[in-house]
């Protein structure tokens, strides 16, 4: 038996982060110093993009990216409704309009086959999300974007370390954003990154991060900008975490593969689908509880909570259902999103999960399913 709560996420913070933070504190250079620069160089190498810009969270990374590629008033940006709200809010921030398209029922990512019907003269970009750590259908989406002269922006907040046909997430889309929030695969507590191969996008993004000022020419403003800077303290933590990325990712994948093997052939429980030629980094391990199960997703979640297993629903309410984000939604256009929001349940997959904890979670799910 387990006599403690099994958490859904747990950051790995140890003496390496403590040492890195102390060293920055003692250096006296707390902002826009060498750590931020070091992080940007290391990150750009990791994802194979020429430029990486550190910002203070994943939401400001999205806002910065949209601004950098020139999204603005009256533009339309096609995106998924099955994501964290920051994806769509950042589109609104620029004055543009999010246009939602249904998801693929297997990957939970934007369905490339349903995008074309929503493209019109105002459409400027497709904003994909690599949900749960699985890359979007980049090949099909980039093809479509080329055909209609659209930009592809990637919200890779959940997918650091993943890849699509051997290309790391971060160098595939025109511009990509990451989150380094405390629950993400690696963290700087709060933080974000923007990556691109395009020098012009990078230059605009850099100005936007710092009130529209050139670092060499303070108090002269080239355009709209904000304070989206990351501190050196946070950059030092992120640098330490980056050293562990491979190990952390492998552990998440091993946990996921264990669940895949153990939870196979349970009526009404569907384990995650992994698309061919993608590397999934399992930010979340998300089950689908179908009508065949004989119990609901919410009942299973309640049962696991009673047994001390923390789970969560990403996401219970599709974004088109919030009136400030969308009007005149026809629910018939979103059968897969509607179903997914009722069926998904994410269980702990983080790298600190012990063998005993994994086995306990499987045992609890199996015994609940058998008794139902
Ligand atoms: C898909 C997605 N986009 C954007 C964000 C926003 O990132 P942050 O919380 O760092 O602002 C998150 C993280 O919560 C996310 O999961």
Tab-separated table of C-alpha atoms and ligand atoms in Angstrom:
chain	number	residue	atom	x	y	z
A	1	UNK	CA	0.000	0.000	0.000
A	2	UNK	CA	0.952	3.629	-0.438
A	3	UNK	CA	0.532	5.945	2.497
A	4	UNK	CA	1.297	9.235	0.819
A	5	UNK	CA	-0.231	11.251	-1.979
A	6	UNK	CA	1.146	10.599	-5.465
A	7	UNK	CA	1.415	13.983	-7.098
A	8	UNK	CA	0.711	14.661	-10.750
A	9	UNK	CA	3.858	16.717	-11.173
A	10	UNK	CA	7.035	17.155	-9.186
A	11	UNK	CA	9.941	19.355	-10.262
A	12	UNK	CA	13.497	18.043	-9.884
A	13	UNK	CA	15.279	20.718	-7.883
A	14	UNK	CA	18.414	19.769	-5.975
A	15	UNK	CA	21.849	21.008	-5.003
A	16	UNK	CA	22.699	21.842	-8.617
A	17	UNK	CA	19.929	24.449	-8.810
A	18	UNK	CA	20.767	25.696	-5.298
A	19	UNK	CA	24.391	26.168	-6.293
A	20	UNK	CA	23.465	27.895	-9.565
A	21	UNK	CA	21.080	30.306	-7.834
A	22	UNK	CA	23.527	31.120	-5.049
A	23	UNK	CA	26.252	31.850	-7.515
A	24	UNK	CA	24.043	34.339	-9.416
A	25	UNK	CA	22.898	35.976	-6.159
A	26	UNK	CA	26.511	36.428	-5.106
A	27	UNK	CA	27.563	37.718	-8.530
A	28	UNK	CA	25.327	40.773	-8.185
A	29	UNK	CA	24.283	40.515	-11.830
A	30	UNK	CA	20.669	39.497	-11.484
A	31	UNK	CA	19.079	40.576	-14.754
A	32	UNK	CA	20.012	40.435	-18.463
A	33	UNK	CA	23.454	39.154	-17.557
A	34	UNK	CA	25.572	36.236	-18.735
A	35	UNK	CA	23.177	33.489	-17.624
A	36	UNK	CA	20.391	34.643	-19.932
A	37	UNK	CA	22.802	34.811	-22.861
A	38	UNK	CA	24.219	31.373	-22.011
A	39	UNK	CA	20.739	29.921	-21.813
A	40	UNK	CA	19.771	31.376	-25.176
A	41	UNK	CA	22.842	29.911	-26.870
A	42	UNK	CA	22.368	26.489	-25.303
A	43	UNK	CA	18.651	26.448	-26.081
A	44	UNK	CA	19.123	27.439	-29.724
A	45	UNK	CA	21.605	24.562	-30.144
A	46	UNK	CA	19.229	22.133	-28.452
A	47	UNK	CA	16.366	22.856	-30.829
A	48	UNK	CA	18.471	23.532	-33.917
A	49	UNK	CA	17.109	27.035	-34.439
A	50	UNK	CA	19.508	29.861	-35.128
A	51	UNK	CA	17.922	32.190	-32.579
A	52	UNK	CA	16.510	31.670	-29.105
A	53	UNK	CA	15.162	34.455	-26.926
A	54	UNK	CA	14.490	33.996	-23.216
A	55	UNK	CA	11.335	35.621	-21.811
A	56	UNK	CA	9.554	35.562	-18.474
A	57	UNK	CA	6.878	32.939	-19.237
A	58	UNK	CA	5.257	30.874	-21.975
A	59	UNK	CA	2.381	33.311	-22.386
A	60	UNK	CA	4.677	36.269	-23.054
A	61	UNK	CA	6.645	33.989	-25.408
A	62	UNK	CA	3.455	33.454	-27.416
A	63	UNK	CA	2.598	37.164	-27.418
A	64	UNK	CA	6.146	38.012	-28.495
A	65	UNK	CA	6.145	35.403	-31.275
A	66	UNK	CA	2.824	36.580	-32.698
A	67	UNK	CA	4.028	40.169	-32.597
A	68	UNK	CA	7.347	39.248	-34.216
A	69	UNK	CA	5.720	37.615	-37.240
A	70	UNK	CA	3.363	40.553	-37.638
A	71	UNK	CA	-0.011	39.237	-36.458
A	72	UNK	CA	-2.291	42.161	-35.643
A	73	UNK	CA	-5.708	43.770	-35.742
A	74	UNK	CA	-8.392	41.967	-37.776
A	75	UNK	CA	-6.107	39.054	-38.678
A	76	UNK	CA	-7.377	35.538	-38.101
A	77	UNK	CA	-5.241	32.816	-36.582
A	78	UNK	CA	-6.376	29.195	-36.843
A	79	UNK	CA	-5.739	27.189	-33.698
A	80	UNK	CA	-6.900	24.314	-31.528
A	81	UNK	CA	-9.656	24.715	-28.937
A	82	UNK	CA	-8.173	21.858	-26.896
A	83	UNK	CA	-5.300	23.662	-25.204
A	84	UNK	CA	-4.476	25.921	-22.297
A	85	UNK	CA	-6.152	29.298	-22.614
A	86	UNK	CA	-2.853	31.184	-23.065
A	87	UNK	CA	-2.649	29.900	-26.656
A	88	UNK	CA	-5.842	31.713	-27.641
A	89	UNK	CA	-5.449	34.677	-25.271
A	90	UNK	CA	-2.149	35.560	-26.884
A	91	UNK	CA	-3.913	35.827	-30.268
A	92	UNK	CA	-6.462	38.201	-28.721
A	93	UNK	CA	-3.607	40.220	-27.190
A	94	UNK	CA	-2.425	41.197	-30.674
A	95	UNK	CA	-5.908	42.307	-31.743
A	96	UNK	CA	-6.333	39.245	-33.959
A	97	UNK	CA	-9.108	36.656	-33.761
A	98	UNK	CA	-8.631	32.988	-32.839
A	99	UNK	CA	-10.467	30.660	-35.224
A	100	UNK	CA	-10.903	27.209	-33.778
A	101	UNK	CA	-10.648	23.921	-35.678
A	102	UNK	CA	-11.488	20.469	-34.325
A	103	UNK	CA	-8.790	18.074	-33.116
A	104	UNK	CA	-7.678	14.664	-34.319
A	105	UNK	CA	-9.259	12.059	-31.999
A	106	UNK	CA	-6.053	10.024	-31.738
A	107	UNK	CA	-3.369	12.639	-31.096
A	108	UNK	CA	-5.623	15.334	-29.540
A	109	UNK	CA	-3.756	17.824	-31.778
A	110	UNK	CA	-5.194	20.093	-34.459
A	111	UNK	CA	-6.731	18.019	-37.296
A	112	UNK	CA	-4.948	19.099	-40.509
A	113	UNK	CA	-7.851	17.812	-42.614
A	114	UNK	CA	-10.277	20.300	-41.103
A	115	UNK	CA	-8.145	23.430	-41.422
A	116	UNK	CA	-8.679	24.369	-45.063
A	117	UNK	CA	-12.424	24.948	-44.617
A	118	UNK	CA	-11.662	27.743	-42.131
A	119	UNK	CA	-9.107	29.624	-44.262
A	120	UNK	CA	-10.244	32.943	-45.709
A	121	UNK	CA	-8.740	36.287	-46.782
A	122	UNK	CA	-8.132	37.346	-43.166
A	123	UNK	CA	-6.277	34.162	-42.187
A	124	UNK	CA	-2.612	34.910	-41.497
A	125	UNK	CA	-1.309	31.975	-39.501
A	126	UNK	CA	-1.891	28.526	-38.070
A	127	UNK	CA	-0.941	28.239	-34.413
A	128	UNK	CA	-0.372	24.590	-33.544
A	129	UNK	CA	0.061	23.127	-30.060
A	130	UNK	CA	2.077	19.973	-29.297
A	131	UNK	CA	-0.415	18.793	-26.733
A	132	UNK	CA	0.762	16.611	-23.839
A	133	UNK	CA	4.264	16.546	-25.398
A	134	UNK	CA	3.349	15.043	-28.785
A	135	UNK	CA	4.301	17.111	-31.864
A	136	UNK	CA	1.491	18.393	-34.070
A	137	UNK	CA	1.039	17.106	-37.655
A	138	UNK	CA	3.687	19.513	-38.924
A	139	UNK	CA	4.168	18.005	-42.381
A	140	UNK	CA	0.516	18.347	-43.419
A	141	UNK	CA	0.129	21.713	-41.709
A	142	UNK	CA	3.236	23.269	-43.259
A	143	UNK	CA	2.119	22.009	-46.683
A	144	UNK	CA	-1.255	23.675	-46.195
A	145	UNK	CA	0.347	26.857	-44.921
A	146	UNK	CA	2.599	27.043	-47.998
A	147	UNK	CA	-0.369	26.521	-50.311
A	148	UNK	CA	-2.252	29.435	-48.718
A	149	UNK	CA	0.749	31.609	-47.897
A	150	UNK	CA	0.249	31.360	-44.136
A	151	UNK	CA	2.699	31.354	-41.267
A	152	UNK	CA	3.043	28.426	-38.886
A	153	UNK	CA	3.522	29.255	-35.225
A	154	UNK	CA	4.110	26.461	-32.728
A	155	UNK	CA	3.144	26.508	-29.067
A	156	UNK	CA	5.601	23.932	-27.750
A	157	UNK	CA	4.978	24.808	-24.092
A	158	UNK	CA	4.497	21.111	-23.328
A	159	UNK	CA	6.908	19.504	-25.772
A	160	UNK	CA	10.501	20.496	-25.044
A	161	UNK	CA	12.799	17.688	-26.213
A	162	UNK	CA	10.279	16.226	-28.650
A	163	UNK	CA	10.862	15.826	-32.362
A	164	UNK	CA	8.984	15.269	-35.588
A	165	UNK	CA	10.621	13.174	-38.305
A	166	UNK	CA	13.967	13.714	-36.526
A	167	UNK	CA	13.547	17.512	-36.422
A	168	UNK	CA	13.466	18.913	-32.898
A	169	UNK	CA	10.391	20.894	-31.950
A	170	UNK	CA	11.610	24.469	-32.030
A	171	UNK	CA	13.061	24.477	-35.533
A	172	UNK	CA	10.098	23.253	-37.557
A	173	UNK	CA	7.595	26.114	-37.519
A	174	UNK	CA	8.354	29.711	-38.576
A	175	UNK	CA	8.519	30.568	-34.900
A	176	UNK	CA	8.105	28.407	-31.769
A	177	UNK	CA	7.431	29.138	-28.119
A	178	UNK	CA	8.182	27.183	-24.956
A	179	UNK	CA	7.161	27.450	-21.319
A	180	UNK	CA	9.538	26.813	-18.437
A	181	UNK	CA	6.816	26.950	-15.787
A	182	UNK	CA	7.274	24.909	-12.599
A	183	UNK	CA	5.191	21.935	-13.770
A	184	UNK	CA	6.710	21.690	-17.237
A	185	UNK	CA	9.236	18.970	-18.230
A	186	UNK	CA	12.048	21.342	-17.334
A	187	UNK	CA	11.609	24.563	-15.423
A	188	UNK	CA	13.046	27.928	-14.494
A	189	UNK	CA	10.090	28.278	-12.040
A	190	UNK	CA	8.495	30.823	-14.413
A	191	UNK	CA	10.030	31.323	-17.827
A	192	UNK	CA	9.654	30.989	-21.567
A	193	UNK	CA	11.593	30.810	-24.826
A	194	UNK	CA	11.010	31.918	-28.388
A	195	UNK	CA	12.963	30.167	-31.153
A	196	UNK	CA	13.218	30.903	-34.858
A	197	UNK	CA	15.548	30.688	-37.833
A	198	UNK	CA	14.408	34.092	-39.057
A	199	UNK	CA	16.700	36.999	-38.128
A	200	UNK	CA	14.008	39.613	-38.616
A	201	UNK	CA	11.507	37.852	-36.345
A	202	UNK	CA	14.256	37.500	-33.748
A	203	UNK	CA	15.158	41.181	-33.926
A	204	UNK	CA	11.535	42.295	-33.471
A	205	UNK	CA	11.018	39.789	-30.642
A	206	UNK	CA	14.116	41.052	-28.845
A	207	UNK	CA	12.938	44.645	-28.981
A	208	UNK	CA	9.425	43.659	-27.927
A	209	UNK	CA	10.792	41.892	-24.830
A	210	UNK	CA	12.439	45.083	-23.644
A	211	UNK	CA	9.973	47.987	-24.193
A	212	UNK	CA	10.975	48.348	-27.848
A	213	UNK	CA	14.478	49.454	-26.845
A	214	UNK	CA	17.745	48.453	-28.375
A	215	UNK	CA	20.121	47.212	-25.648
A	216	UNK	CA	22.738	49.714	-26.855
A	217	UNK	CA	20.302	52.612	-27.194
A	218	UNK	CA	18.191	52.886	-24.070
A	219	UNK	CA	15.179	55.257	-23.906
A	220	UNK	CA	14.701	55.312	-27.664
A	221	UNK	CA	11.695	53.210	-28.604
A	222	UNK	CA	11.358	51.551	-31.986
A	223	UNK	CA	7.778	50.420	-31.344
A	224	UNK	CA	5.455	48.771	-28.856
A	225	UNK	CA	7.164	46.607	-26.278
A	226	UNK	CA	6.805	45.353	-22.734
A	227	UNK	CA	8.893	43.993	-19.909
A	228	UNK	CA	9.036	40.295	-20.776
A	229	UNK	CA	12.592	39.770	-19.528
A	230	UNK	CA	13.800	36.642	-17.766
A	231	UNK	CA	16.061	37.117	-14.743
A	232	UNK	CA	19.542	35.645	-14.504
A	233	UNK	CA	18.434	33.683	-11.468
A	234	UNK	CA	15.811	31.894	-13.526
A	235	UNK	CA	18.171	31.439	-16.472
A	236	UNK	CA	20.703	29.776	-14.169
A	237	UNK	CA	18.033	27.316	-13.012
A	238	UNK	CA	16.991	26.626	-16.615
A	239	UNK	CA	20.606	25.981	-17.626
A	240	UNK	CA	20.964	23.401	-14.879
A	241	UNK	CA	17.680	21.798	-15.878
A	242	UNK	CA	18.723	21.623	-19.533
A	243	UNK	CA	21.639	19.392	-18.511
A	244	UNK	CA	19.067	16.909	-17.261
A	245	UNK	CA	16.613	17.097	-20.136
A	246	UNK	CA	17.629	13.813	-21.784
A	247	UNK	CA	17.446	11.854	-18.533
A	248	UNK	CA	14.148	13.427	-17.504
A	249	UNK	CA	12.591	12.749	-20.897
A	250	UNK	CA	13.743	9.139	-20.898
A	251	UNK	CA	12.220	8.580	-17.459
A	252	UNK	CA	8.895	10.046	-18.591
A	253	UNK	CA	8.938	7.811	-21.675
A	254	UNK	CA	9.767	4.733	-19.582
A	255	UNK	CA	6.879	5.501	-17.236
A	256	UNK	CA	4.575	5.944	-20.227
A	257	UNK	CA	5.673	2.672	-21.811
A	258	UNK	CA	5.093	0.879	-18.518
A	259	UNK	CA	1.502	2.193	-18.424
A	260	UNK	CA	1.029	1.309	-22.108
A	261	UNK	CA	1.929	-2.292	-21.358
A	262	UNK	CA	0.009	-2.551	-18.125
A	263	UNK	CA	-3.188	-0.787	-19.094
A	264	UNK	CA	-3.698	-2.562	-22.389
A	265	UNK	CA	-6.943	-4.495	-22.949
A	266	UNK	CA	-9.005	-2.868	-20.246
A	267	UNK	CA	-12.508	-2.316	-21.569
A	268	UNK	CA	-13.198	1.377	-22.072
A	269	UNK	CA	-9.696	2.585	-21.239
A	270	UNK	CA	-7.612	3.835	-24.148
A	271	UNK	CA	-3.906	4.504	-23.680
A	272	UNK	CA	-2.224	7.374	-25.582
A	273	UNK	CA	-1.631	7.031	-29.316
A	274	UNK	CA	1.819	7.897	-30.560
A	275	UNK	CA	1.968	9.080	-34.159
A	276	UNK	CA	4.641	7.459	-36.345
A	277	UNK	CA	8.000	9.223	-36.589
A	278	UNK	CA	7.314	11.490	-33.638
A	279	UNK	CA	9.143	11.564	-30.350
A	280	UNK	CA	6.559	12.096	-27.618
A	281	UNK	CA	7.983	13.513	-24.381
A	282	UNK	CA	4.945	12.738	-22.228
A	283	UNK	CA	4.440	16.027	-20.487
A	284	UNK	CA	1.165	14.328	-19.670
A	285	UNK	CA	0.135	10.703	-19.871
A	286	UNK	CA	-3.491	10.971	-20.819
A	287	UNK	CA	-6.014	8.163	-20.809
A	288	UNK	CA	-9.348	8.252	-22.523
A	289	UNK	CA	-12.257	6.712	-20.616
A	290	UNK	CA	-14.962	5.762	-23.107
A	291	UNK	CA	-18.613	4.799	-22.659
A	292	UNK	CA	-17.641	1.121	-22.850
A	293	UNK	CA	-15.893	1.348	-19.484
A	294	UNK	CA	-19.026	1.072	-17.365
A	295	UNK	CA	-17.865	4.046	-15.283
A	296	UNK	CA	-17.224	7.668	-16.121
A	297	UNK	CA	-13.942	9.540	-16.286
A	298	UNK	CA	-15.070	11.627	-13.310
A	299	UNK	CA	-15.879	8.524	-11.257
A	300	UNK	CA	-12.416	7.096	-11.910
A	301	UNK	CA	-10.818	10.418	-11.030
A	302	UNK	CA	-12.762	10.541	-7.768
A	303	UNK	CA	-11.758	6.966	-6.924
A	304	UNK	CA	-8.079	7.612	-7.604
A	305	UNK	CA	-8.208	10.785	-5.489
A	306	UNK	CA	-9.586	8.728	-2.587
A	307	UNK	CA	-6.636	6.351	-3.013
A	308	UNK	CA	-4.189	9.245	-2.925
A	309	UNK	CA	-3.469	9.484	-6.659
A	310	UNK	CA	-3.600	13.010	-8.022
A	311	UNK	CA	-4.920	13.286	-11.585
A	312	UNK	CA	-6.197	16.132	-13.719
A	313	UNK	CA	-8.296	16.931	-16.753
A	314	UNK	CA	-6.552	18.801	-19.543
A	315	UNK	CA	-8.931	20.362	-20.541
A	316	UNK	CA	-12.494	20.157	-19.214
A	317	UNK	CA	-13.902	23.004	-21.332
A	318	UNK	CA	-13.042	23.558	-25.021
A	319	UNK	CA	-12.015	27.164	-25.633
A	320	UNK	CA	-14.818	27.916	-28.144
A	321	UNK	CA	-17.254	27.540	-25.246
A	322	UNK	CA	-15.921	30.752	-23.650
A	323	UNK	CA	-17.866	33.606	-25.209
A	324	UNK	CA	-15.009	36.135	-25.091
A	325	UNK	CA	-12.941	33.798	-27.277
A	326	UNK	CA	-15.564	32.715	-29.771
A	327	UNK	CA	-19.072	33.556	-30.846
A	328	UNK	CA	-21.617	31.587	-32.879
A	329	UNK	CA	-19.879	28.249	-32.373
A	330	UNK	CA	-21.567	25.270	-33.979
A	331	UNK	CA	-20.784	22.364	-31.659
A	332	UNK	CA	-21.326	19.968	-34.568
A	333	UNK	CA	-18.014	21.243	-35.995
A	334	UNK	CA	-16.149	19.923	-32.945
A	335	UNK	CA	-17.185	16.302	-32.293
A	336	UNK	CA	-13.668	15.171	-31.357
A	337	UNK	CA	-12.942	18.092	-29.030
A	338	UNK	CA	-16.307	17.687	-27.317
A	339	UNK	CA	-15.708	13.977	-26.711
A	340	UNK	CA	-12.110	14.432	-25.604
A	341	UNK	CA	-13.038	17.066	-23.021
A	342	UNK	CA	-15.451	14.544	-21.468
A	343	UNK	CA	-13.124	11.536	-21.645
A	344	UNK	CA	-9.523	12.532	-20.953
A	345	UNK	CA	-7.746	11.935	-17.663
A	346	UNK	CA	-4.047	12.563	-17.060
A	347	UNK	CA	-2.280	10.358	-14.519
A	348	UNK	CA	1.158	10.918	-12.913
A	349	UNK	CA	4.060	10.294	-15.343
A	350	UNK	CA	6.710	12.622	-13.913
A	351	UNK	CA	10.339	11.445	-13.677
A	352	UNK	CA	10.374	11.136	-9.885
A	353	UNK	CA	7.580	8.566	-9.884
A	354	UNK	CA	8.812	5.393	-8.193
A	355	UNK	CA	8.270	1.837	-9.400
A	356	UNK	CA	6.019	1.191	-6.394
A	357	UNK	CA	3.954	4.283	-7.186
A	358	UNK	CA	3.538	3.329	-10.857
A	359	UNK	CA	2.515	-0.193	-9.885
A	360	UNK	CA	0.064	1.151	-7.312
A	361	UNK	CA	-1.580	3.450	-9.880
A	362	UNK	CA	-1.980	0.573	-12.347
A	363	UNK	CA	-3.372	-1.683	-9.625
A	364	UNK	CA	-5.922	0.933	-8.582
A	365	UNK	CA	-7.098	1.525	-12.155
A	366	UNK	CA	-7.330	-2.203	-12.889
A	367	UNK	CA	-9.188	-3.036	-9.701
A	368	UNK	CA	-11.669	-0.185	-10.236
A	369	UNK	CA	-12.284	-1.280	-13.837
A	370	UNK	CA	-12.766	-4.912	-12.814
A	371	UNK	CA	-15.220	-4.031	-10.046
A	372	UNK	CA	-17.338	-1.836	-12.350
B	1	LIG	C1	-0.125	24.741	-24.246
B	1	LIG	C2	0.324	25.865	-23.363
B	1	LIG	N1	0.481	27.093	-23.882
B	1	LIG	C3	0.906	28.122	-23.144
B	1	LIG	C4	1.194	27.984	-21.804
B	1	LIG	C5	1.580	29.181	-21.007
B	1	LIG	O1	2.799	29.064	-20.394
B	1	LIG	P1	3.121	29.873	-19.033
B	1	LIG	O2	2.301	29.256	-17.951
B	1	LIG	O3	4.582	29.694	-18.852
B	1	LIG	O4	2.753	31.301	-19.284
B	1	LIG	C6	1.061	26.719	-21.214
B	1	LIG	C7	1.432	26.490	-19.787
B	1	LIG	O5	0.748	26.515	-18.878
B	1	LIG	C8	0.588	25.639	-22.005
B	1	LIG	O6	0.432	24.428	-21.474
